[in-house]
PDB file of C-alpha atoms and ligand atoms in Angstrom:
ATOM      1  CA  UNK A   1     -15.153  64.878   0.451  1.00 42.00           C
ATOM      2  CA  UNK A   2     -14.251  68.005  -1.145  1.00 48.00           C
ATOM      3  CA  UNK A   3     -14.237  68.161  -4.851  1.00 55.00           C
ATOM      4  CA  UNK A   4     -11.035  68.878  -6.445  1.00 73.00           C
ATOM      5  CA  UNK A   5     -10.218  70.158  -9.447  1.00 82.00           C
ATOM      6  CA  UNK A   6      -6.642  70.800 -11.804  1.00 89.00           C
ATOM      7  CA  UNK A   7      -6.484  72.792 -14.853  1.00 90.00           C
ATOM      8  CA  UNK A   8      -3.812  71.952 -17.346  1.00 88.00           C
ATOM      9  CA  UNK A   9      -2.305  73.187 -20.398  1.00 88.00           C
ATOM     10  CA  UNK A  10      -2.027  70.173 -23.572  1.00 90.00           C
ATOM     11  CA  UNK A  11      -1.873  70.379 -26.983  1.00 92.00           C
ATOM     12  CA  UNK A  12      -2.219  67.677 -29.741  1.00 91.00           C
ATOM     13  CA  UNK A  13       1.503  67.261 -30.711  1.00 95.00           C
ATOM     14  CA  UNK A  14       2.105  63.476 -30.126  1.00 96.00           C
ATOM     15  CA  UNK A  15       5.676  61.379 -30.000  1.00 94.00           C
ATOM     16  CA  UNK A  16       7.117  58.678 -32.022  1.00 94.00           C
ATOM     17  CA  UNK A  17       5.076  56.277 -31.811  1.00 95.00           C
ATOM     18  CA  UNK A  18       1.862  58.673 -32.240  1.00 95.00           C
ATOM     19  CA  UNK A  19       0.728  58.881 -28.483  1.00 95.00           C
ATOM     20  CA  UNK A  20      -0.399  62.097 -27.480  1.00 90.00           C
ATOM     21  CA  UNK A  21       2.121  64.207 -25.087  1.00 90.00           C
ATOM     22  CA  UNK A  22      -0.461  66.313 -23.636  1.00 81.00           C
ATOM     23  CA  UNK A  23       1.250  68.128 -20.706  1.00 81.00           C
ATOM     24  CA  UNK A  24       4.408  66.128 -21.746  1.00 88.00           C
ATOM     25  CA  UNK A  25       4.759  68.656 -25.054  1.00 93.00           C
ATOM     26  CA  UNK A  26       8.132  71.077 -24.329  1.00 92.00           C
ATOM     27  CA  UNK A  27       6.367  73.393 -26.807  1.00 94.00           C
ATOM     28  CA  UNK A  28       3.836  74.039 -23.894  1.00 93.00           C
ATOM     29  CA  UNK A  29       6.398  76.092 -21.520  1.00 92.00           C
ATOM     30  CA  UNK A  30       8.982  79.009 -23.189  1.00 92.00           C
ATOM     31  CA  UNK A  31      12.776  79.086 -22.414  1.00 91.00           C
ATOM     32  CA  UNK A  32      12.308  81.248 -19.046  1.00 94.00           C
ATOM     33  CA  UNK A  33       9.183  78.163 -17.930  1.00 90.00           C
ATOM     34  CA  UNK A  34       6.212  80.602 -18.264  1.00 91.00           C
ATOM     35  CA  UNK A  35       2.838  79.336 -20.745  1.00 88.00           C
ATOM     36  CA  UNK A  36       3.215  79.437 -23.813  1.00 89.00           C
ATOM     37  CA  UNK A  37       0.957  81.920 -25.290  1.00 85.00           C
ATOM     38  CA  UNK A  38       1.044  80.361 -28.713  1.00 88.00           C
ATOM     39  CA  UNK A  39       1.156  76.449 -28.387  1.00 92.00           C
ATOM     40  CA  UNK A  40      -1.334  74.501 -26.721  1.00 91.00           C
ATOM     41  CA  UNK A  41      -5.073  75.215 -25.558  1.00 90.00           C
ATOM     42  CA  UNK A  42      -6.057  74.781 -21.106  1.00 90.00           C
ATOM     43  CA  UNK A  43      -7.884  71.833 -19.509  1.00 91.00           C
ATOM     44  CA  UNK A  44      -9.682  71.491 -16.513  1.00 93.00           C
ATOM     45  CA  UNK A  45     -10.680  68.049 -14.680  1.00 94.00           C
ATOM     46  CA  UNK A  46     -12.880  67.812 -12.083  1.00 95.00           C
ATOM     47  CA  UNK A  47     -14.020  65.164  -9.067  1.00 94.00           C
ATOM     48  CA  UNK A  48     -17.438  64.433  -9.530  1.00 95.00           C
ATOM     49  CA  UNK A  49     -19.767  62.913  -6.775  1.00 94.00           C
ATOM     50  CA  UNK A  50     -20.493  59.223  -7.115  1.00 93.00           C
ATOM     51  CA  UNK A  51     -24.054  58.226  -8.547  1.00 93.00           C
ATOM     52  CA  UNK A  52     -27.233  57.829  -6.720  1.00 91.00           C
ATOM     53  CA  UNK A  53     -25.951  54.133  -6.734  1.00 94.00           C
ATOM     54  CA  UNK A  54     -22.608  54.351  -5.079  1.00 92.00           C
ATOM     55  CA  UNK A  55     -20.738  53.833  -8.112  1.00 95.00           C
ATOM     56  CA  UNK A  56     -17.730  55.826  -9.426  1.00 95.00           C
ATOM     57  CA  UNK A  57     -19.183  59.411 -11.613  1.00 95.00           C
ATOM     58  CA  UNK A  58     -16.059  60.185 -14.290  1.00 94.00           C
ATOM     59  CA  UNK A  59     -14.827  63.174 -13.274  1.00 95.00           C
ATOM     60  CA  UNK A  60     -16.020  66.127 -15.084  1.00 95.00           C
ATOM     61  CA  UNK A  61     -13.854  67.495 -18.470  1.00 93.00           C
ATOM     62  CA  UNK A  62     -13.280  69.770 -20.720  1.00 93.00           C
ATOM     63  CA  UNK A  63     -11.020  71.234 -23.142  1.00 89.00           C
ATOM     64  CA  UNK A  64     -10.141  74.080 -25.512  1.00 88.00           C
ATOM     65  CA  UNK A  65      -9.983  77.205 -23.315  1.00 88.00           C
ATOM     66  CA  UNK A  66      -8.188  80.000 -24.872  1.00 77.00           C
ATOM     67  CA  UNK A  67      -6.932  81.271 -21.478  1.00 73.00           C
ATOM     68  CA  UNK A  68      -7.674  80.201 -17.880  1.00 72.00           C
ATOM     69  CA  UNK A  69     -11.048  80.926 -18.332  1.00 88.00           C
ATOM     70  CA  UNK A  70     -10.640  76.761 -18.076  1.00 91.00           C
ATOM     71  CA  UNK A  71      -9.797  77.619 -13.540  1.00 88.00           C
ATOM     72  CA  UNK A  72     -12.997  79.736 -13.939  1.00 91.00           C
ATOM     73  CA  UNK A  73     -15.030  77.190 -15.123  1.00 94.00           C
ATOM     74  CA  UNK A  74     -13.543  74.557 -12.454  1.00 94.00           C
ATOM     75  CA  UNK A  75     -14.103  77.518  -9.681  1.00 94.00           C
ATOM     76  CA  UNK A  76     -18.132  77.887 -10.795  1.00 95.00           C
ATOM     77  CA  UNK A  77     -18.312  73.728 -10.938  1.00 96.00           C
ATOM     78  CA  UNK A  78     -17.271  73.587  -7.264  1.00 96.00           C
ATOM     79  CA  UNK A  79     -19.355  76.685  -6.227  1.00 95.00           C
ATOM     80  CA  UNK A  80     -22.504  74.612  -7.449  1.00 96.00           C
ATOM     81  CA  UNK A  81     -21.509  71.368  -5.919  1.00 95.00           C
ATOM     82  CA  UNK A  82     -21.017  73.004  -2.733  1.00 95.00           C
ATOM     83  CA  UNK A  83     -24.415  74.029  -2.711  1.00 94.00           C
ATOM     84  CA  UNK A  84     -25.787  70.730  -1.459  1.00 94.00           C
ATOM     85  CA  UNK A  85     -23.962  71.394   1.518  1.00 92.00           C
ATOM     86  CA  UNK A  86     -22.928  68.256   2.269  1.00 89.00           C
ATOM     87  CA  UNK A  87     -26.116  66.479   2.040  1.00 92.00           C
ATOM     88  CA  UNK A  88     -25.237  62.975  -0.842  1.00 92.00           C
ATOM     89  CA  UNK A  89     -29.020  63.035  -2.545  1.00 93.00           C
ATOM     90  CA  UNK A  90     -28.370  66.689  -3.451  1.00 94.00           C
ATOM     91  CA  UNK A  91     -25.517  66.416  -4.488  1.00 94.00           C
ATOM     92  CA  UNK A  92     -26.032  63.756  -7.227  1.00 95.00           C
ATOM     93  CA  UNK A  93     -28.754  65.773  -8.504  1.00 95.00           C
ATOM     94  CA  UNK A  94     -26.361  68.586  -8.931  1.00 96.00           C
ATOM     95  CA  UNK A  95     -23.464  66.797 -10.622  1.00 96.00           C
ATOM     96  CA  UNK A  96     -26.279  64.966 -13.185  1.00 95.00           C
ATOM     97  CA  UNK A  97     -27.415  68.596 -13.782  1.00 96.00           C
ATOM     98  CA  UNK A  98     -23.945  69.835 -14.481  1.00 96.00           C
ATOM     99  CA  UNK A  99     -22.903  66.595 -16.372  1.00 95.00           C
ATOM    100  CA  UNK A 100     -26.064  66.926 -18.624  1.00 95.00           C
ATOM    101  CA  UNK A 101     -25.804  70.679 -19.098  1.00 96.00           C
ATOM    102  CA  UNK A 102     -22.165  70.300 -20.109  1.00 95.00           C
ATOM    103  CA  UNK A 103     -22.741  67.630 -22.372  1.00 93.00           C
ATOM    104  CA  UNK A 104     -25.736  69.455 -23.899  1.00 95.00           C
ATOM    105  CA  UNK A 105     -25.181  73.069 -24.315  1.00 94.00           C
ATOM    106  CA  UNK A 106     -21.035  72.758 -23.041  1.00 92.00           C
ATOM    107  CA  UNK A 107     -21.732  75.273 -20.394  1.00 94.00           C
ATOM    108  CA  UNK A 108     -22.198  75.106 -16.934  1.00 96.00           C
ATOM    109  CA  UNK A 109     -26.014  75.130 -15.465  1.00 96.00           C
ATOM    110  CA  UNK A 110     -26.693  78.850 -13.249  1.00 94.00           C
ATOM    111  CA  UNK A 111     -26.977  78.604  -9.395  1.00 92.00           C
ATOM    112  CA  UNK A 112     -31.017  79.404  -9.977  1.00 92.00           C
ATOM    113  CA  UNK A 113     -31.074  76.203 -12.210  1.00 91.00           C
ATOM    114  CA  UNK A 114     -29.298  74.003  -9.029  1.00 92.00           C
ATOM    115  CA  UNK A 115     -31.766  71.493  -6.791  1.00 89.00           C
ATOM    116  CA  UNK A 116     -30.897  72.730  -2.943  1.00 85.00           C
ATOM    117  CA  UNK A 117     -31.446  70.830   0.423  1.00 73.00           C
ATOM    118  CA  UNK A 118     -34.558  71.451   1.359  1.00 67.00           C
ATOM    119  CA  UNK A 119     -34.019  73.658   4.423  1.00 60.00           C
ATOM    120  CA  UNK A 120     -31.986  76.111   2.264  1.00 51.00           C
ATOM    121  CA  UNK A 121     -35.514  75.969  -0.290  1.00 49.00           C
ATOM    122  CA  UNK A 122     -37.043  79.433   0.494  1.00 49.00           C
ATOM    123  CA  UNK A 123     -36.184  80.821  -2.503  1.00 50.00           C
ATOM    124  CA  UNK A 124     -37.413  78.232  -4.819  1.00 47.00           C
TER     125      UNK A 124
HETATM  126 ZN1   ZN B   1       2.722  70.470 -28.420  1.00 97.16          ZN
END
């Protein structure tokens, strides 16, 4: 399975009865539909692997980009999961690395810090 990933634009204006409108907020979009460049802050989500046990991983997100450096981020996320190349034992590895390093430092970890299948190992 391909991991997929959707940026979106939310801000923390909420309705009536105080529930958040996220992408919901007219604020978000000008008259003529384009961003707002003043209202609102992007959002990426991301599919994460399942766990070394089969269960469901959240998917991976964050908030607060200024700009679409939010697609970026999503764009480097996939790069490294794609690394395992398809093989499942990898792949957990690499989406506990990326959940940890996000959680920890709220960046991304660098290709050179990513476990690979062992027949792509020569480097490491
Ligand atoms: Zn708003």
């Amino acid at each position: 399975m391909a991991a997929t990933g959707s940026t979106y634009r939310t801000c923390g204006c909420r309705d009536g009865a105080g529930r958040r409108l996220r992408a919901r907020c007219p604020k978000l979009r000008r008259a003529d539909g384009r961003w707002s460049t003043t209202h609102g802050s992007w959002n990426y989500q991301l599919e994460m692997p399942l766990h070394a046990d089969g269960t469901r991983r959240n998917p991976l997100r964050r908030s607060g980009f200024a700009t679409q450096d939010a697609a970026e981020e999503v764009n480097q996320a996939k790069e490294l999961l794609a690394i395992a190349g398809g093989d499942t034992e990898i792949s957990v590895q690499i989406a506990d690395l990326i959940t940890t390093s996000v959680r920890t430092t709220k960046t991304l970890p660098i290709p050179e810090e990513v476990p690979r299948a062992r027949s792509a190992s020569a480097t490491t």
